[in-house]
Amino acid sequence: MPASTLPFTMVEYERRLTKVRAAMQEWEVDVLFVEDPSNMAWLTGYDGWSFYVHQGVLVFLDEDPIWWGRLQDANGAIRTCWMDDDRASGYADYFVQAKDCHPMEDLAAILTRKGYANKRIGVELDNYYFSAKAFLTLQKELPNANFVDATALVNWQRGVKSDEEILFMRRAARISEKIIDGILERIEPGVKKHELVAEIYADAVRGVDDSWGDYPAIVPLLPSGSDAAAPHLTWSWTSFEKGEATFFEISGCYRRYHAPFCRTVFLGKPPQHLVDAEKALVDGLHAGLDAARPGNCAGDVSRALHAELAKGGIERSARCGYPIGISYPPDWGERTISFRDNDNTELQAGMTFHFMPGLWMKDWGMEITESILVREGAAAECLCNRPRKMFVKD
Amino acid sequence: MPASTLPFTMVEYERRLTKVRAAMQEWEVDVLFVEDPSNMAWLTGYDGWSFYVHQGVLVFLDEDPIWWGRLQDANGAIRTCWMDDDRASGYADYFVQAKDCHPMEDLAAILTRKGYANKRIGVELDNYYFSAKAFLTLQKELPNANFVDATALVNWQRGVKSDEEILFMRRAARISEKIIDGILERIEPGVKKHELVAEIYADAVRGVDDSWGDYPAIVPLLPSGSDAAAPHLTWSWTSFEKGEATFFEISGCYRRYHAPFCRTVFLGKPPQHLVDAEKALVDGLHAGLDAARPGNCAGDVSRALHAELAKGGIERSARCGYPIGISYPPDWGERTISFRDNDNTELQAGMTFHFMPGLWMKDWGMEITESILVREGAAAECLCNRPRKMFVKD
């Protein structure tokens, strides 16, 4: 496609490819097959809702990547990838969801033709969309290949963001703020949840100024009252009620980049246990932000948080954050680092996380979170700028 | 959860479980592990955006299913599944996206505890979310088990819809109609795509009367002009232009049930090649609807379509339809039958399909489609009721 309509400069795509090739050499991979749509987009610019069929990008050490997928989607690859048109390779439609053949037979033929049938082939063994059957088919078709588990090889290269990427995330953050502002304005006892979600979507996609909204990798989550004990319930036709807390987990999305943001809203006068939890949680966020500095490790953030929560008598076992950036459904996380006590990954300037210490207790829940940027010489920067609290609408 | 808030009656869930158990015996499976979120929901009612971590349902021949997933999501299972609360089994959070352990170790422990370590275990080898690593981990943990490829075992049982399901799909169809009506009303040269998509989402989620809108399993697709050659491009901040055709691929969704619906809109006066294509396509749809009868096979539908397309000089190789019903991202298809010439699956009354003969040519595209219900003694019923044509707005 014309470089002028790519989301990023060619310098940026070259930076990414160089990083991935260095990792391939370190991981002893001769050719890498990437099926994760986020990794595909990050490396090549490919953007389309075609990940419900097998597709991927082949990364070589010594030639441009090949986009590989369903024949009809090659037209999409030609329109969105930076590589030359002849680097899009489509497989015949009869492979799609067929019982007697598998698209990986076509991929194996390409790998054989290019001389990799007996080489070290990296595959993302624990990634959405690269199914068990896909792997078994590749193994059968390429019996002399040496398959290397390259799960998250590309994801790890995505951790430290470039300035171009941070700009996109700041745009996503403006959209996240707009969504939360719209929620606070519209939520009232008696408003039906799906009606508010309709407005959330409209705000998310309209975007802010010239930051138009893309679809976030996760749908809005907004459980109320005792249902807020369950972090991943979606909406229904029920109404918001006086005397209930609802947490809103949303994200603006600008050209596939996210800035997730959660706030809790109480309608009426909140009970003391929620006020106490809010204080512990806000103190914990503050402590965690201060710990999220270059040179510290991921576990330092969760320990700082948990120390403050403990003062409020709150114990939680789930991880409290994960890296964010470019993403496709079903997850806006990068699936590398976790903010949990035993994760010793060193934090670096330019890393971005959703610092997400959701409280999901037996019969209540609360989410107050921040999308953060790790930077030199200061506590982490919050990408969104809205009061860090439980909002009360009485 | 209380039966009164389940989407379906217990009779309906029992019907489904009975069908799946019969298939398990036919496929020689002692216990079945289902990771596909659509299959999970169809069998148990489970509903939540938690499929970005490993989870699933264990189906037994002689006891109620077990929902298995991340500990924090067990609260969601208790709130949405018909089984007793003690049938929700959560694994510890340290398994989530960890480098040194895998959630399938926990699942294997359950299978061992329940006496299945040396039995025939059905797994969905070619399904989203059941990764290669998940399978390798189960194999390692259960070296004496006999794993059976149970890909689509449950999906095949979903093919013929119950009256309760058809009611949901009719509700989804009302929402699809509303979305298309809103598009036709709002599309004009100069309108930005993301602005129209904001309204599409708002219409989709607001729903119609008491049919509130759930999130469709695929986002709205709306490529214009030569980009319509690529079926799966999503939107951007560009404007609709006079002299261009845009196809809209959308679906209303009612409680996870879909009725996909596509229409093409031309702004201005359409060129003759599009008018000719429209005629061939509409004739082909008519012929295919007439062929979609009980006793005919899937291939009869595609042959009927392709005969009419050929009269208009149009050749297409992609399949032209797939079963629809309950679904989660990334696909609203059931991934069993395909409307393609060599698919000999017999059609039965109560089956529902998206009859989807999209035309994606070198530099133009057109989609006019119908969600259909196969019925006795008549051509298939179209679930949506809007003119079957290319709309022209001059």
PDB file of N, CA, C and O in Angstrom, chain A residues 105-141:
ATOM      1  N   GLU A 105      -1.600 -27.117   5.300  1.00  0.00           N
ATOM      2  CA  GLU A 105      -0.955 -27.854   4.203  1.00  0.00           C
ATOM      3  C   GLU A 105      -0.389 -26.869   3.183  1.00  0.00           C
ATOM      4  O   GLU A 105       0.693 -27.094   2.630  1.00  0.00           O
ATOM      5  N   ASP A 106      -1.123 -25.812   2.954  1.00  0.00           N
ATOM      6  CA  ASP A 106      -0.649 -24.777   2.023  1.00  0.00           C
ATOM      7  C   ASP A 106       0.568 -24.048   2.595  1.00  0.00           C
ATOM      8  O   ASP A 106       1.555 -23.812   1.887  1.00  0.00           O
ATOM      9  N   LEU A 107       0.520 -23.727   3.871  1.00  0.00           N
ATOM     10  CA  LEU A 107       1.667 -23.042   4.487  1.00  0.00           C
ATOM     11  C   LEU A 107       2.905 -23.939   4.450  1.00  0.00           C
ATOM     12  O   LEU A 107       4.016 -23.468   4.154  1.00  0.00           O
ATOM     13  N   ALA A 108       2.700 -25.215   4.721  1.00  0.00           N
ATOM     14  CA  ALA A 108       3.836 -26.144   4.701  1.00  0.00           C
ATOM     15  C   ALA A 108       4.456 -26.202   3.304  1.00  0.00           C
ATOM     16  O   ALA A 108       5.687 -26.279   3.166  1.00  0.00           O
ATOM     17  N   ALA A 109       3.612 -26.140   2.281  1.00  0.00           N
ATOM     18  CA  ALA A 109       4.136 -26.166   0.906  1.00  0.00           C
ATOM     19  C   ALA A 109       5.001 -24.935   0.643  1.00  0.00           C
ATOM     20  O   ALA A 109       6.054 -25.030  -0.013  1.00  0.00           O
ATOM     21  N   ILE A 110       4.586 -23.794   1.144  1.00  0.00           N
ATOM     22  CA  ILE A 110       5.395 -22.576   0.975  1.00  0.00           C
ATOM     23  C   ILE A 110       6.733 -22.726   1.692  1.00  0.00           C
ATOM     24  O   ILE A 110       7.798 -22.416   1.144  1.00  0.00           O
ATOM     25  N   LEU A 111       6.677 -23.221   2.916  1.00  0.00           N
ATOM     26  CA  LEU A 111       7.921 -23.385   3.687  1.00  0.00           C
ATOM     27  C   LEU A 111       8.859 -24.365   2.991  1.00  0.00           C
ATOM     28  O   LEU A 111      10.080 -24.162   2.957  1.00  0.00           O
ATOM     29  N   THR A 112       8.295 -25.416   2.417  1.00  0.00           N
ATOM     30  CA  THR A 112       9.117 -26.394   1.698  1.00  0.00           C
ATOM     31  C   THR A 112       9.750 -25.746   0.466  1.00  0.00           C
ATOM     32  O   THR A 112      10.955 -25.868   0.228  1.00  0.00           O
ATOM     33  N   ARG A 113       8.919 -25.038  -0.290  1.00  0.00           N
ATOM     34  CA  ARG A 113       9.388 -24.379  -1.510  1.00  0.00           C
ATOM     35  C   ARG A 113      10.518 -23.403  -1.204  1.00  0.00           C
ATOM     36  O   ARG A 113      11.446 -23.233  -1.986  1.00  0.00           O
ATOM     37  N   LYS A 114      10.444 -22.788  -0.059  1.00  0.00           N
ATOM     38  CA  LYS A 114      11.459 -21.787   0.278  1.00  0.00           C
ATOM     39  C   LYS A 114      12.646 -22.386   1.030  1.00  0.00           C
ATOM     40  O   LYS A 114      13.537 -21.656   1.479  1.00  0.00           O
ATOM     41  N   GLY A 115      12.643 -23.715   1.180  1.00  0.00           N
ATOM     42  CA  GLY A 115      13.821 -24.376   1.729  1.00  0.00           C
ATOM     43  C   GLY A 115      13.859 -24.505   3.249  1.00  0.00           C
ATOM     44  O   GLY A 115      14.926 -24.706   3.833  1.00  0.00           O
ATOM     45  N   TYR A 116      12.717 -24.413   3.879  1.00  0.00           N
ATOM     46  CA  TYR A 116      12.701 -24.481   5.347  1.00  0.00           C
ATOM     47  C   TYR A 116      12.154 -25.806   5.893  1.00  0.00           C
ATOM     48  O   TYR A 116      11.916 -25.925   7.084  1.00  0.00           O
ATOM     49  N   ALA A 117      11.976 -26.789   5.019  1.00  0.00           N
ATOM     50  CA  ALA A 117      11.340 -28.040   5.463  1.00  0.00           C
ATOM     51  C   ALA A 117      12.165 -28.764   6.526  1.00  0.00           C
ATOM     52  O   ALA A 117      11.611 -29.534   7.319  1.00  0.00           O
ATOM     53  N   ASN A 118      13.446 -28.501   6.544  1.00  0.00           N
ATOM     54  CA  ASN A 118      14.281 -29.174   7.555  1.00  0.00           C
ATOM     55  C   ASN A 118      14.989 -28.166   8.461  1.00  0.00           C
ATOM     56  O   ASN A 118      16.051 -28.441   8.999  1.00  0.00           O
ATOM     57  N   LYS A 119      14.363 -27.015   8.590  1.00  0.00           N
ATOM     58  CA  LYS A 119      14.977 -25.957   9.400  1.00  0.00           C
ATOM     59  C   LYS A 119      14.241 -25.764  10.728  1.00  0.00           C
ATOM     60  O   LYS A 119      13.272 -26.465  11.025  1.00  0.00           O
ATOM     61  N   ARG A 120      14.701 -24.789  11.500  1.00  0.00           N
ATOM     62  CA  ARG A 120      14.063 -24.477  12.795  1.00  0.00           C
ATOM     63  C   ARG A 120      12.956 -23.442  12.572  1.00  0.00           C
ATOM     64  O   ARG A 120      13.234 -22.283  12.249  1.00  0.00           O
ATOM     65  N   ILE A 121      11.733 -23.919  12.740  1.00  0.00           N
ATOM     66  CA  ILE A 121      10.559 -23.093  12.451  1.00  0.00           C
ATOM     67  C   ILE A 121       9.920 -22.666  13.770  1.00  0.00           C
ATOM     68  O   ILE A 121       9.492 -23.503  14.566  1.00  0.00           O
ATOM     69  N   GLY A 122       9.865 -21.361  13.990  1.00  0.00           N
ATOM     70  CA  GLY A 122       9.246 -20.857  15.219  1.00  0.00           C
ATOM     71  C   GLY A 122       7.738 -20.737  15.051  1.00  0.00           C
ATOM     72  O   GLY A 122       7.265 -20.217  14.039  1.00  0.00           O
ATOM     73  N   VAL A 123       6.993 -21.243  16.011  1.00  0.00           N
ATOM     74  CA  VAL A 123       5.519 -21.130  15.996  1.00  0.00           C
ATOM     75  C   VAL A 123       5.037 -20.695  17.373  1.00  0.00           C
ATOM     76  O   VAL A 123       5.649 -21.030  18.394  1.00  0.00           O
ATOM     77  N   GLU A 124       3.919 -19.978  17.373  1.00  0.00           N
ATOM     78  CA  GLU A 124       3.355 -19.447  18.625  1.00  0.00           C
ATOM     79  C   GLU A 124       2.444 -20.503  19.241  1.00  0.00           C
ATOM     80  O   GLU A 124       1.233 -20.497  19.029  1.00  0.00           O
ATOM     81  N   LEU A 125       3.036 -21.383  20.012  1.00  0.00           N
ATOM     82  CA  LEU A 125       2.275 -22.549  20.482  1.00  0.00           C
ATOM     83  C   LEU A 125       1.119 -22.173  21.403  1.00  0.00           C
ATOM     84  O   LEU A 125       0.094 -22.847  21.406  1.00  0.00           O
ATOM     85  N   ASP A 126       1.283 -21.124  22.188  1.00  0.00           N
ATOM     86  CA  ASP A 126       0.191 -20.776  23.115  1.00  0.00           C
ATOM     87  C   ASP A 126      -0.355 -19.400  22.763  1.00  0.00           C
ATOM     88  O   ASP A 126      -0.183 -18.438  23.504  1.00  0.00           O
ATOM     89  N   ASN A 127      -1.018 -19.355  21.637  1.00  0.00           N
ATOM     90  CA  ASN A 127      -1.554 -18.087  21.166  1.00  0.00           C
ATOM     91  C   ASN A 127      -2.936 -18.363  20.598  1.00  0.00           C
ATOM     92  O   ASN A 127      -3.178 -19.417  20.053  1.00  0.00           O
ATOM     93  N   TYR A 128      -3.844 -17.406  20.750  1.00  0.00           N
ATOM     94  CA  TYR A 128      -5.147 -17.561  20.128  1.00  0.00           C
ATOM     95  C   TYR A 128      -4.923 -17.829  18.636  1.00  0.00           C
ATOM     96  O   TYR A 128      -4.010 -17.295  18.033  1.00  0.00           O
ATOM     97  N   TYR A 129      -5.784 -18.610  18.081  1.00  0.00           N
ATOM     98  CA  TYR A 129      -5.903 -18.798  16.633  1.00  0.00           C
ATOM     99  C   TYR A 129      -4.932 -19.831  16.069  1.00  0.00           C
ATOM    100  O   TYR A 129      -5.227 -20.453  15.069  1.00  0.00           O
ATOM    101  N   PHE A 130      -3.773 -20.031  16.693  1.00  0.00           N
ATOM    102  CA  PHE A 130      -2.911 -21.118  16.238  1.00  0.00           C
ATOM    103  C   PHE A 130      -3.366 -22.369  16.983  1.00  0.00           C
ATOM    104  O   PHE A 130      -2.946 -22.643  18.107  1.00  0.00           O
ATOM    105  N   SER A 131      -4.234 -23.126  16.350  1.00  0.00           N
ATOM    106  CA  SER A 131      -4.888 -24.243  17.029  1.00  0.00           C
ATOM    107  C   SER A 131      -3.964 -25.449  17.148  1.00  0.00           C
ATOM    108  O   SER A 131      -2.927 -25.539  16.483  1.00  0.00           O
ATOM    109  N   ALA A 132      -4.374 -26.381  17.999  1.00  0.00           N
ATOM    110  CA  ALA A 132      -3.649 -27.645  18.124  1.00  0.00           C
ATOM    111  C   ALA A 132      -3.576 -28.339  16.763  1.00  0.00           C
ATOM    112  O   ALA A 132      -2.531 -28.866  16.359  1.00  0.00           O
ATOM    113  N   LYS A 133      -4.693 -28.319  16.035  1.00  0.00           N
ATOM    114  CA  LYS A 133      -4.738 -28.993  14.730  1.00  0.00           C
ATOM    115  C   LYS A 133      -3.788 -28.323  13.740  1.00  0.00           C
ATOM    116  O   LYS A 133      -3.158 -29.018  12.916  1.00  0.00           O
ATOM    117  N   ALA A 134      -3.664 -27.008  13.826  1.00  0.00           N
ATOM    118  CA  ALA A 134      -2.729 -26.297  12.947  1.00  0.00           C
ATOM    119  C   ALA A 134      -1.313 -26.821  13.176  1.00  0.00           C
ATOM    120  O   ALA A 134      -0.576 -27.118  12.224  1.00  0.00           O
ATOM    121  N   PHE A 135      -0.954 -26.972  14.434  1.00  0.00           N
ATOM    122  CA  PHE A 135       0.393 -27.454  14.758  1.00  0.00           C
ATOM    123  C   PHE A 135       0.579 -28.908  14.318  1.00  0.00           C
ATOM    124  O   PHE A 135       1.589 -29.271  13.696  1.00  0.00           O
ATOM    125  N   LEU A 136      -0.416 -29.744  14.604  1.00  0.00           N
ATOM    126  CA  LEU A 136      -0.304 -31.156  14.222  1.00  0.00           C
ATOM    127  C   LEU A 136      -0.181 -31.299  12.705  1.00  0.00           C
ATOM    128  O   LEU A 136       0.561 -32.152  12.203  1.00  0.00           O
ATOM    129  N   THR A 137      -0.896 -30.437  11.972  1.00  0.00           N
ATOM    130  CA  THR A 137      -0.829 -30.505  10.507  1.00  0.00           C
ATOM    131  C   THR A 137       0.554 -30.094  10.014  1.00  0.00           C
ATOM    132  O   THR A 137       1.137 -30.750   9.137  1.00  0.00           O
ATOM    133  N   LEU A 138       1.091 -29.025  10.584  1.00  0.00           N
ATOM    134  CA  LEU A 138       2.448 -28.609  10.191  1.00  0.00           C
ATOM    135  C   LEU A 138       3.455 -29.723  10.501  1.00  0.00           C
ATOM    136  O   LEU A 138       4.337 -30.023   9.691  1.00  0.00           O
ATOM    137  N   GLN A 139       3.323 -30.322  11.661  1.00  0.00           N
ATOM    138  CA  GLN A 139       4.249 -31.415  12.027  1.00  0.00           C
ATOM    139  C   GLN A 139       4.169 -32.561  11.024  1.00  0.00           C
ATOM    140  O   GLN A 139       5.183 -33.140  10.637  1.00  0.00           O
ATOM    141  N   LYS A 140       2.936 -32.889  10.634  1.00  0.00           N
ATOM    142  CA  LYS A 140       2.750 -34.005   9.703  1.00  0.00           C
ATOM    143  C   LYS A 140       3.321 -33.666   8.326  1.00  0.00           C
ATOM    144  O   LYS A 140       3.976 -34.507   7.683  1.00  0.00           O
ATOM    145  N   GLU A 141       3.095 -32.437   7.887  1.00  0.00           N
ATOM    146  CA  GLU A 141       3.536 -32.040   6.546  1.00  0.00           C
ATOM    147  C   GLU A 141       5.038 -31.791   6.473  1.00  0.00           C
ATOM    148  O   GLU A 141       5.615 -31.875   5.396  1.00  0.00           O
TER     149      GLU A 141
END
